[in-house]
PDB file of C-alpha atoms in Angstrom:
ATOM      1  CA  MET A   1     -44.523   2.104  16.586  1.00 38.00           C
ATOM      2  CA  ALA A   2     -41.830  -0.146  15.249  1.00 38.00           C
ATOM      3  CA  LYS A   3     -41.352   2.184  12.261  1.00 40.00           C
ATOM      4  CA  GLN A   4     -40.995   5.398  14.767  1.00 41.00           C
ATOM      5  CA  SER A   5     -38.272   3.441  16.407  1.00 39.00           C
ATOM      6  CA  THR A   6     -36.433   2.542  13.246  1.00 40.00           C
ATOM      7  CA  GLU A   7     -36.424   6.258  12.054  1.00 50.00           C
ATOM      8  CA  THR A   8     -35.144   7.527  15.604  1.00 75.00           C
ATOM      9  CA  THR A   9     -32.481   5.027  15.217  1.00 84.00           C
ATOM     10  CA  ASN A  10     -31.680   6.263  11.844  1.00 88.00           C
ATOM     11  CA  GLU A  11     -31.643   9.869  12.966  1.00 89.00           C
ATOM     12  CA  LYS A  12     -29.162   9.261  15.888  1.00 90.00           C
ATOM     13  CA  LYS A  13     -26.835   7.429  13.416  1.00 92.00           C
ATOM     14  CA  LEU A  14     -27.104  10.336  11.192  1.00 94.00           C
ATOM     15  CA  LEU A  15     -26.296  12.848  14.131  1.00 93.00           C
ATOM     16  CA  LYS A  16     -23.260  10.648  14.935  1.00 94.00           C
ATOM     17  CA  GLN A  17     -22.030  11.081  11.482  1.00 94.00           C
ATOM     18  CA  LEU A  18     -22.742  14.806  11.777  1.00 94.00           C
ATOM     19  CA  TYR A  19     -20.360  15.180  14.700  1.00 94.00           C
ATOM     20  CA  TRP A  20     -17.361  13.393  13.159  1.00 95.00           C
ATOM     21  CA  ARG A  21     -17.968  14.913   9.823  1.00 95.00           C
ATOM     22  CA  SER A  22     -18.331  18.465  11.321  1.00 93.00           C
ATOM     23  CA  PHE A  23     -14.438  18.390  12.040  1.00 94.00           C
ATOM     24  CA  THR A  24     -13.835  18.863   8.399  1.00 91.00           C
ATOM     25  CA  LEU A  25     -15.405  22.361   8.089  1.00 90.00           C
ATOM     26  CA  TYR A  26     -12.193  24.191   7.326  1.00 89.00           C
ATOM     27  CA  SER A  27     -10.240  21.242   5.665  1.00 86.00           C
ATOM     28  CA  ALA A  28     -10.674  22.813   2.208  1.00 85.00           C
ATOM     29  CA  VAL A  29     -11.252  26.766   2.536  1.00 84.00           C
ATOM     30  CA  THR A  30     -11.614  28.861  -0.466  1.00 82.00           C
ATOM     31  CA  PRO A  31     -12.072  32.619  -0.358  1.00 75.00           C
ATOM     32  CA  SER A  32     -15.540  32.826  -1.958  1.00 76.00           C
ATOM     33  CA  LYS A  33     -17.038  29.788  -0.061  1.00 84.00           C
ATOM     34  CA  GLN A  34     -14.770  29.594   3.057  1.00 86.00           C
ATOM     35  CA  GLY A  35     -16.264  26.212   4.912  1.00 89.00           C
ATOM     36  CA  ALA A  36     -18.962  25.487   2.502  1.00 91.00           C
ATOM     37  CA  SER A  37     -17.355  22.006   1.303  1.00 92.00           C
ATOM     38  CA  GLY A  38     -17.106  20.927   4.870  1.00 92.00           C
ATOM     39  CA  VAL A  39     -20.979  21.778   5.321  1.00 93.00           C
ATOM     40  CA  SER A  40     -21.752  19.841   2.289  1.00 93.00           C
ATOM     41  CA  TYR A  41     -19.848  16.922   3.419  1.00 94.00           C
ATOM     42  CA  ALA A  42     -21.234  16.914   6.975  1.00 94.00           C
ATOM     43  CA  LEU A  43     -24.712  17.085   5.609  1.00 94.00           C
ATOM     44  CA  GLN A  44     -24.289  14.418   2.926  1.00 94.00           C
ATOM     45  CA  PRO A  45     -25.775  11.672   4.839  1.00 94.00           C
ATOM     46  CA  PHE A  46     -28.918  13.474   5.686  1.00 94.00           C
ATOM     47  CA  VAL A  47     -29.410  14.662   1.977  1.00 94.00           C
ATOM     48  CA  ASP A  48     -28.814  11.054   0.853  1.00 94.00           C
ATOM     49  CA  THR A  49     -31.500   9.843   3.242  1.00 93.00           C
ATOM     50  CA  PHE A  50     -34.036  12.456   2.964  1.00 93.00           C
ATOM     51  CA  TYR A  51     -33.969  12.742  -0.651  1.00 93.00           C
ATOM     52  CA  LYS A  52     -33.729   9.164  -1.525  1.00 90.00           C
ATOM     53  CA  GLY A  53     -35.150   8.488  -4.874  1.00 87.00           C
ATOM     54  CA  ASP A  54     -35.465  12.287  -5.540  1.00 89.00           C
ATOM     55  CA  GLU A  55     -32.272  13.071  -7.692  1.00 91.00           C
ATOM     56  CA  GLN A  56     -33.401  16.667  -8.324  1.00 92.00           C
ATOM     57  CA  GLY A  57     -34.132  17.500  -4.747  1.00 90.00           C
ATOM     58  CA  LYS A  58     -30.653  15.875  -4.035  1.00 93.00           C
ATOM     59  CA  LYS A  59     -28.858  18.049  -6.332  1.00 94.00           C
ATOM     60  CA  GLU A  60     -30.785  21.201  -5.339  1.00 92.00           C
ATOM     61  CA  ALA A  61     -29.861  20.266  -1.493  1.00 93.00           C
ATOM     62  CA  MET A  62     -26.232  19.822  -2.643  1.00 93.00           C
ATOM     63  CA  VAL A  63     -26.064  23.193  -4.307  1.00 92.00           C
ATOM     64  CA  ARG A  64     -27.577  24.762  -1.210  1.00 92.00           C
ATOM     65  CA  GLN A  65     -24.981  23.405   1.124  1.00 91.00           C
ATOM     66  CA  MET A  66     -22.100  24.957  -0.837  1.00 91.00           C
ATOM     67  CA  SER A  67     -23.021  28.594  -0.245  1.00 89.00           C
ATOM     68  CA  TYR A  68     -20.784  30.649   1.766  1.00 87.00           C
ATOM     69  CA  PHE A  69     -20.383  29.661   5.368  1.00 90.00           C
ATOM     70  CA  ASN A  70     -18.069  30.731   8.226  1.00 88.00           C
ATOM     71  CA  THR A  71     -18.598  30.392  12.094  1.00 88.00           C
ATOM     72  CA  ASN A  72     -16.945  29.350  15.177  1.00 89.00           C
ATOM     73  CA  ILE A  73     -16.060  25.520  15.339  1.00 90.00           C
ATOM     74  CA  ALA A  74     -17.705  24.993  18.622  1.00 91.00           C
ATOM     75  CA  MET A  75     -21.081  26.486  17.465  1.00 90.00           C
ATOM     76  CA  TYR A  76     -21.075  24.976  14.038  1.00 92.00           C
ATOM     77  CA  PRO A  77     -22.878  21.563  14.780  1.00 93.00           C
ATOM     78  CA  PHE A  78     -25.851  23.397  16.200  1.00 92.00           C
ATOM     79  CA  VAL A  79     -26.253  25.237  12.920  1.00 92.00           C
ATOM     80  CA  LEU A  80     -25.897  21.842  11.023  1.00 93.00           C
ATOM     81  CA  GLY A  81     -28.549  20.370  13.096  1.00 93.00           C
ATOM     82  CA  ILE A  82     -30.968  22.916  12.369  1.00 92.00           C
ATOM     83  CA  VAL A  83     -30.180  23.036   8.553  1.00 93.00           C
ATOM     84  CA  ALA A  84     -30.607  19.065   8.715  1.00 93.00           C
ATOM     85  CA  SER A  85     -34.003  19.210  10.205  1.00 91.00           C
ATOM     86  CA  MET A  86     -34.967  21.960   7.482  1.00 90.00           C
ATOM     87  CA  GLU A  87     -33.893  19.655   4.742  1.00 92.00           C
ATOM     88  CA  LYS A  88     -35.962  17.044   6.237  1.00 91.00           C
ATOM     89  CA  GLU A  89     -38.941  19.345   6.083  1.00 87.00           C
ATOM     90  CA  ASN A  90     -38.247  20.276   2.708  1.00 89.00           C
ATOM     91  CA  SER A  91     -38.036  16.761   1.456  1.00 89.00           C
ATOM     92  CA  GLU A  92     -41.458  16.069   3.008  1.00 87.00           C
ATOM     93  CA  LYS A  93     -43.481  19.068   2.160  1.00 83.00           C
ATOM     94  CA  GLU A  94     -43.835  20.071  -1.443  1.00 81.00           C
ATOM     95  CA  ASP A  95     -44.694  23.628  -0.692  1.00 78.00           C
ATOM     96  CA  PHE A  96     -41.964  24.287   1.871  1.00 81.00           C
ATOM     97  CA  ASN A  97     -39.909  27.500   1.236  1.00 81.00           C
ATOM     98  CA  SER A  98     -36.474  26.085   0.374  1.00 84.00           C
ATOM     99  CA  GLU A  99     -34.879  29.563   0.558  1.00 84.00           C
ATOM    100  CA  SER A 100     -35.450  29.678   4.164  1.00 83.00           C
ATOM    101  CA  ILE A 101     -32.800  27.118   4.754  1.00 87.00           C
ATOM    102  CA  ASN A 102     -29.902  29.222   3.554  1.00 87.00           C
ATOM    103  CA  ALA A 103     -31.449  32.377   5.152  1.00 84.00           C
ATOM    104  CA  ILE A 104     -31.490  30.757   8.583  1.00 84.00           C
ATOM    105  CA  LYS A 105     -28.051  29.272   7.984  1.00 87.00           C
ATOM    106  CA  THR A 106     -26.615  32.697   7.113  1.00 83.00           C
ATOM    107  CA  SER A 107     -28.363  34.460   9.844  1.00 81.00           C
ATOM    108  CA  LEU A 108     -27.090  32.027  12.446  1.00 84.00           C
ATOM    109  CA  MET A 109     -23.363  31.965  11.404  1.00 84.00           C
ATOM    110  CA  GLY A 110     -22.506  35.694  12.389  1.00 79.00           C
ATOM    111  CA  PRO A 111     -24.003  35.830  15.853  1.00 80.00           C
ATOM    112  CA  LEU A 112     -23.016  32.452  16.791  1.00 84.00           C
ATOM    113  CA  ALA A 113     -19.319  33.159  15.579  1.00 84.00           C
ATOM    114  CA  GLY A 114     -19.258  36.131  17.743  1.00 81.00           C
ATOM    115  CA  ILE A 115     -20.594  34.297  20.901  1.00 83.00           C
ATOM    116  CA  GLY A 116     -18.020  31.333  20.132  1.00 85.00           C
ATOM    117  CA  ASP A 117     -15.149  33.424  19.453  1.00 85.00           C
ATOM    118  CA  SER A 118     -15.675  35.224  22.707  1.00 84.00           C
ATOM    119  CA  VAL A 119     -16.601  32.393  25.044  1.00 85.00           C
ATOM    120  CA  PHE A 120     -14.034  29.948  23.873  1.00 87.00           C
ATOM    121  CA  TRP A 121     -11.183  31.783  22.248  1.00 85.00           C
ATOM    122  CA  GLY A 122     -11.431  34.803  24.572  1.00 81.00           C
ATOM    123  CA  VAL A 123     -12.351  33.374  27.923  1.00 85.00           C
ATOM    124  CA  LEU A 124     -11.949  29.447  27.892  1.00 89.00           C
ATOM    125  CA  ARG A 125      -8.512  29.321  26.065  1.00 87.00           C
ATOM    126  CA  THR A 126      -7.226  32.268  28.462  1.00 87.00           C
ATOM    127  CA  ILE A 127      -8.352  30.483  31.682  1.00 89.00           C
ATOM    128  CA  SER A 128      -7.142  27.048  30.513  1.00 90.00           C
ATOM    129  CA  ALA A 129      -3.809  28.605  29.397  1.00 89.00           C
ATOM    130  CA  GLY A 130      -3.435  30.309  32.750  1.00 89.00           C
ATOM    131  CA  ILE A 131      -3.979  27.335  34.848  1.00 91.00           C
ATOM    132  CA  ALA A 132      -1.652  25.250  32.417  1.00 91.00           C
ATOM    133  CA  VAL A 133       1.236  28.059  32.739  1.00 90.00           C
ATOM    134  CA  GLY A 134       1.047  27.860  36.522  1.00 89.00           C
ATOM    135  CA  LEU A 135       1.258  24.185  36.608  1.00 90.00           C
ATOM    136  CA  ALA A 136       4.260  24.342  34.149  1.00 91.00           C
ATOM    137  CA  GLN A 137       6.210  26.998  36.154  1.00 87.00           C
ATOM    138  CA  ALA A 138       5.569  24.548  39.127  1.00 88.00           C
ATOM    139  CA  GLY A 139       7.536  21.751  37.111  1.00 88.00           C
ATOM    140  CA  ASN A 140       4.371  19.910  36.160  1.00 89.00           C
ATOM    141  CA  VAL A 141       4.982  17.863  32.999  1.00 90.00           C
ATOM    142  CA  LEU A 142       1.265  17.123  32.530  1.00 91.00           C
ATOM    143  CA  ALA A 143       0.670  21.054  32.096  1.00 92.00           C
ATOM    144  CA  PRO A 144       0.167  20.881  28.225  1.00 92.00           C
ATOM    145  CA  ILE A 145      -2.298  17.876  28.354  1.00 94.00           C
ATOM    146  CA  ILE A 146      -4.220  19.546  31.120  1.00 93.00           C
ATOM    147  CA  PHE A 147      -4.406  22.718  28.955  1.00 93.00           C
ATOM    148  CA  LEU A 148      -5.719  20.478  26.040  1.00 93.00           C
ATOM    149  CA  LEU A 149      -8.154  18.903  28.306  1.00 94.00           C
ATOM    150  CA  LEU A 150      -9.581  22.039  29.976  1.00 93.00           C
ATOM    151  CA  PHE A 151     -10.004  23.544  26.528  1.00 92.00           C
ATOM    152  CA  ASN A 152     -11.206  20.837  24.358  1.00 93.00           C
ATOM    153  CA  VAL A 153     -13.496  18.583  26.680  1.00 94.00           C
ATOM    154  CA  PRO A 154     -16.150  21.676  27.001  1.00 93.00           C
ATOM    155  CA  VAL A 155     -15.807  22.486  23.278  1.00 93.00           C
ATOM    156  CA  GLN A 156     -16.507  18.905  22.244  1.00 94.00           C
ATOM    157  CA  ILE A 157     -19.366  18.444  24.633  1.00 94.00           C
ATOM    158  CA  LEU A 158     -21.024  21.531  23.197  1.00 93.00           C
ATOM    159  CA  ARG A 159     -20.386  20.275  19.776  1.00 94.00           C
ATOM    160  CA  TRP A 160     -21.959  16.826  20.347  1.00 94.00           C
ATOM    161  CA  LYS A 161     -24.851  18.180  22.176  1.00 93.00           C
ATOM    162  CA  GLY A 162     -25.278  21.186  19.815  1.00 91.00           C
ATOM    163  CA  GLY A 163     -25.814  19.025  16.862  1.00 92.00           C
ATOM    164  CA  GLN A 164     -28.549  17.056  18.606  1.00 91.00           C
ATOM    165  CA  LEU A 165     -30.147  20.202  20.082  1.00 90.00           C
ATOM    166  CA  GLY A 166     -30.087  22.024  16.791  1.00 89.00           C
ATOM    167  CA  TYR A 167     -31.851  19.037  14.938  1.00 91.00           C
ATOM    168  CA  SER A 168     -34.618  18.519  17.843  1.00 87.00           C
ATOM    169  CA  LEU A 169     -35.149  22.320  18.027  1.00 82.00           C
ATOM    170  CA  GLY A 170     -35.469  22.551  14.035  1.00 76.00           C
ATOM    171  CA  SER A 171     -37.727  19.760  13.811  1.00 67.00           C
ATOM    172  CA  SER A 172     -40.076  20.917  16.356  1.00 69.00           C
ATOM    173  CA  TYR A 173     -40.154  24.747  15.715  1.00 70.00           C
ATOM    174  CA  ILE A 174     -39.797  24.727  11.918  1.00 65.00           C
ATOM    175  CA  SER A 175     -42.669  22.257  11.862  1.00 61.00           C
ATOM    176  CA  SER A 176     -44.811  24.601  14.109  1.00 67.00           C
ATOM    177  CA  LEU A 177     -43.992  27.547  11.951  1.00 63.00           C
ATOM    178  CA  TYR A 178     -44.854  25.799   8.833  1.00 59.00           C
ATOM    179  CA  GLU A 179     -48.161  24.848  10.195  1.00 62.00           C
ATOM    180  CA  ASN A 180     -49.072  28.197  11.293  1.00 66.00           C
ATOM    181  CA  GLY A 181     -47.839  29.898   8.041  1.00 63.00           C
ATOM    182  CA  LEU A 182     -45.011  31.745   9.573  1.00 63.00           C
ATOM    183  CA  ILE A 183     -42.299  30.195   7.850  1.00 62.00           C
ATOM    184  CA  ASN A 184     -42.348  33.030   4.986  1.00 68.00           C
ATOM    185  CA  ILE A 185     -41.997  35.538   7.605  1.00 71.00           C
ATOM    186  CA  LEU A 186     -39.039  33.800   9.226  1.00 64.00           C
ATOM    187  CA  THR A 187     -37.393  33.611   5.879  1.00 65.00           C
ATOM    188  CA  LYS A 188     -37.697  37.457   5.452  1.00 70.00           C
ATOM    189  CA  ALA A 189     -36.466  38.184   8.805  1.00 70.00           C
ATOM    190  CA  ALA A 190     -33.584  35.826   8.447  1.00 64.00           C
ATOM    191  CA  SER A 191     -32.614  37.173   5.274  1.00 68.00           C
ATOM    192  CA  ILE A 192     -32.574  40.541   6.452  1.00 73.00           C
ATOM    193  CA  VAL A 193     -30.320  39.651   9.353  1.00 67.00           C
ATOM    194  CA  GLY A 194     -28.258  37.720   7.103  1.00 65.00           C
ATOM    195  CA  LEU A 195     -27.721  40.741   4.547  1.00 70.00           C
ATOM    196  CA  ALA A 196     -26.911  42.934   7.547  1.00 73.00           C
ATOM    197  CA  MET A 197     -24.261  40.443   8.617  1.00 67.00           C
ATOM    198  CA  VAL A 198     -22.869  40.280   5.110  1.00 69.00           C
ATOM    199  CA  GLY A 199     -22.639  44.131   4.867  1.00 73.00           C
ATOM    200  CA  ALA A 200     -20.829  44.388   8.219  1.00 71.00           C
ATOM    201  CA  MET A 201     -18.247  41.744   6.964  1.00 69.00           C
ATOM    202  CA  THR A 202     -17.784  43.722   3.644  1.00 73.00           C
ATOM    203  CA  SER A 203     -16.909  46.855   5.723  1.00 72.00           C
ATOM    204  CA  GLN A 204     -14.569  44.885   7.998  1.00 73.00           C
ATOM    205  CA  MET A 205     -12.907  42.696   5.323  1.00 74.00           C
ATOM    206  CA  VAL A 206     -12.758  44.873   2.339  1.00 77.00           C
ATOM    207  CA  ASN A 207     -10.114  47.706   2.791  1.00 80.00           C
ATOM    208  CA  LEU A 208      -8.761  50.293   0.146  1.00 80.00           C
ATOM    209  CA  GLU A 209      -7.394  53.738   1.347  1.00 82.00           C
ATOM    210  CA  ILE A 210      -6.677  56.423  -1.150  1.00 83.00           C
ATOM    211  CA  LYS A 211      -3.333  57.747  -0.666  1.00 82.00           C
ATOM    212  CA  TRP A 212      -3.138  60.148  -3.614  1.00 78.00           C
ATOM    213  CA  ASN A 213      -3.872  63.838  -2.647  1.00 76.00           C
ATOM    214  CA  MET A 214      -3.913  67.187  -4.125  1.00 75.00           C
ATOM    215  CA  VAL A 215      -0.731  69.004  -3.272  1.00 76.00           C
ATOM    216  CA  MET A 216       0.303  72.491  -3.833  1.00 75.00           C
ATOM    217  CA  GLY A 217       3.880  73.418  -3.160  1.00 71.00           C
ATOM    218  CA  ASP A 218       4.643  71.100  -0.054  1.00 74.00           C
ATOM    219  CA  GLU A 219       1.089  71.628   1.335  1.00 76.00           C
ATOM    220  CA  VAL A 220      -1.858  69.006   0.998  1.00 74.00           C
ATOM    221  CA  VAL A 221      -4.722  71.062   0.032  1.00 72.00           C
ATOM    222  CA  MET A 222      -7.208  68.170  -0.413  1.00 78.00           C
ATOM    223  CA  ASN A 223      -6.910  64.869   1.309  1.00 80.00           C
ATOM    224  CA  THR A 224      -8.819  62.423  -1.124  1.00 82.00           C
ATOM    225  CA  GLN A 225      -9.576  59.750   1.442  1.00 80.00           C
ATOM    226  CA  GLU A 226     -11.003  62.263   4.016  1.00 83.00           C
ATOM    227  CA  MET A 227     -13.102  63.941   1.367  1.00 82.00           C
ATOM    228  CA  LEU A 228     -14.412  60.328   0.334  1.00 81.00           C
ATOM    229  CA  ASP A 229     -15.343  59.569   4.059  1.00 81.00           C
ATOM    230  CA  GLN A 230     -17.092  62.744   4.398  1.00 82.00           C
ATOM    231  CA  ILE A 231     -19.489  61.727   1.404  1.00 82.00           C
ATOM    232  CA  PHE A 232     -19.606  58.006   2.528  1.00 81.00           C
ATOM    233  CA  VAL A 233     -17.401  55.946   4.810  1.00 79.00           C
ATOM    234  CA  GLY A 234     -16.210  53.012   3.081  1.00 80.00           C
ATOM    235  CA  LEU A 235     -17.338  54.112  -0.466  1.00 82.00           C
ATOM    236  CA  ILE A 236     -14.458  52.651  -2.488  1.00 84.00           C
ATOM    237  CA  PRO A 237     -14.480  49.333  -0.805  1.00 84.00           C
ATOM    238  CA  LEU A 238     -18.462  49.216  -1.236  1.00 83.00           C
ATOM    239  CA  LEU A 239     -18.217  49.975  -5.003  1.00 86.00           C
ATOM    240  CA  ILE A 240     -15.473  47.370  -5.387  1.00 86.00           C
ATOM    241  CA  THR A 241     -17.683  44.723  -3.537  1.00 84.00           C
ATOM    242  CA  LEU A 242     -20.920  45.660  -5.609  1.00 86.00           C
ATOM    243  CA  PHE A 243     -18.897  45.783  -9.031  1.00 89.00           C
ATOM    244  CA  SER A 244     -17.437  42.231  -8.202  1.00 86.00           C
ATOM    245  CA  PHE A 245     -21.076  40.960  -7.271  1.00 83.00           C
ATOM    246  CA  TYR A 246     -22.391  42.417 -10.609  1.00 87.00           C
ATOM    247  CA  LEU A 247     -19.550  40.578 -12.566  1.00 88.00           C
ATOM    248  CA  MET A 248     -20.362  37.312 -10.976  1.00 83.00           C
ATOM    249  CA  LYS A 249     -24.024  37.509 -11.121  1.00 81.00           C
ATOM    250  CA  LYS A 250     -24.757  39.336 -14.637  1.00 85.00           C
ATOM    251  CA  LYS A 251     -21.699  38.591 -16.460  1.00 84.00           C
ATOM    252  CA  ASN A 252     -20.831  35.054 -15.024  1.00 84.00           C
ATOM    253  CA  ILE A 253     -17.135  35.870 -14.325  1.00 86.00           C
ATOM    254  CA  SER A 254     -15.513  33.358 -12.201  1.00 82.00           C
ATOM    255  CA  ILE A 255     -14.671  34.068  -8.716  1.00 79.00           C
ATOM    256  CA  ASN A 256     -10.972  33.033  -9.349  1.00 80.00           C
ATOM    257  CA  TYR A 257     -10.708  35.686 -12.225  1.00 85.00           C
ATOM    258  CA  LEU A 258     -12.062  38.364  -9.804  1.00 86.00           C
ATOM    259  CA  ILE A 259      -9.460  37.271  -7.090  1.00 83.00           C
ATOM    260  CA  PHE A 260      -6.577  37.549  -9.424  1.00 87.00           C
ATOM    261  CA  GLY A 261      -7.926  40.888 -10.871  1.00 88.00           C
ATOM    262  CA  ILE A 262      -8.505  42.477  -7.455  1.00 87.00           C
ATOM    263  CA  ILE A 263      -4.771  41.337  -6.504  1.00 86.00           C
ATOM    264  CA  ILE A 264      -3.244  42.742  -9.621  1.00 90.00           C
ATOM    265  CA  LEU A 265      -5.377  46.023  -9.188  1.00 87.00           C
ATOM    266  CA  GLY A 266      -4.014  46.275  -5.759  1.00 86.00           C
ATOM    267  CA  ILE A 267      -0.369  45.789  -6.852  1.00 89.00           C
ATOM    268  CA  VAL A 268      -0.705  48.278  -9.593  1.00 89.00           C
ATOM    269  CA  LEU A 269      -2.238  50.928  -7.338  1.00 85.00           C
ATOM    270  CA  SER A 270       0.261  50.354  -4.600  1.00 85.00           C
ATOM    271  CA  LEU A 271       3.027  50.927  -7.261  1.00 86.00           C
ATOM    272  CA  LEU A 272       1.576  54.165  -8.495  1.00 84.00           C
ATOM    273  CA  GLY A 273       1.169  55.453  -4.980  1.00 82.00           C
ATOM    274  CA  ILE A 274      -2.638  55.722  -5.445  1.00 81.00           C
ATOM    275  CA  ALA A 275      -3.754  53.355  -2.809  1.00 76.00           C
TER     276      ALA A 275
END
């Protein structure tokens, strides 16, 4: 019993560290990783604890946490809690599917970002600002402070409770799935959701519209972009994304070179009037 109490106290201490460290999510953003370094920093105490004496396991866990991550800051600790609980399971069970950790993380960040952005940025911020503006117009000097409290108090409560909830849910349900042999099914399903989300992000974030058209006299006889859209909407952005992925995975081209290459390509195509 004493041992169990010590472990529980340890985990509570780790969850407190997770909450405070989670504020650094976007302190070091890169185009290819977004908040990955913040995720790695927030989970480092768990990694150090769970993989104590297992340097190889620790290295693999640290590499896992440096995968692309981007979500709403209010929902973020909930994901961290689940990932932390899965890392614990992975450290204790030799045949645990470690690929499920990133699969779950990737599949959760998109839907939770949508929920968090709608509720907190779309609704709560608007309501808080409306109340504060009314107070400011009435001459209340506390209006800015009231706005900050109305918006931030619910967010911080959710962040605090979210990390704890994610950790407890992860510990119970992941263990149950593991014991029932369903962890591989969960990994496959989460991977599909994650890939669908990445595909949606690609269509929204990668833009290239062809402006070069076939002209006879003063009349446009073929609109290149419309023709491409009839074949496949977003064909050029998709090809650019797949080619970039090929260069990174197969040719080991640095992401920094790809970023500068795409910037230069965009400038050249713009100057030539092609896109």
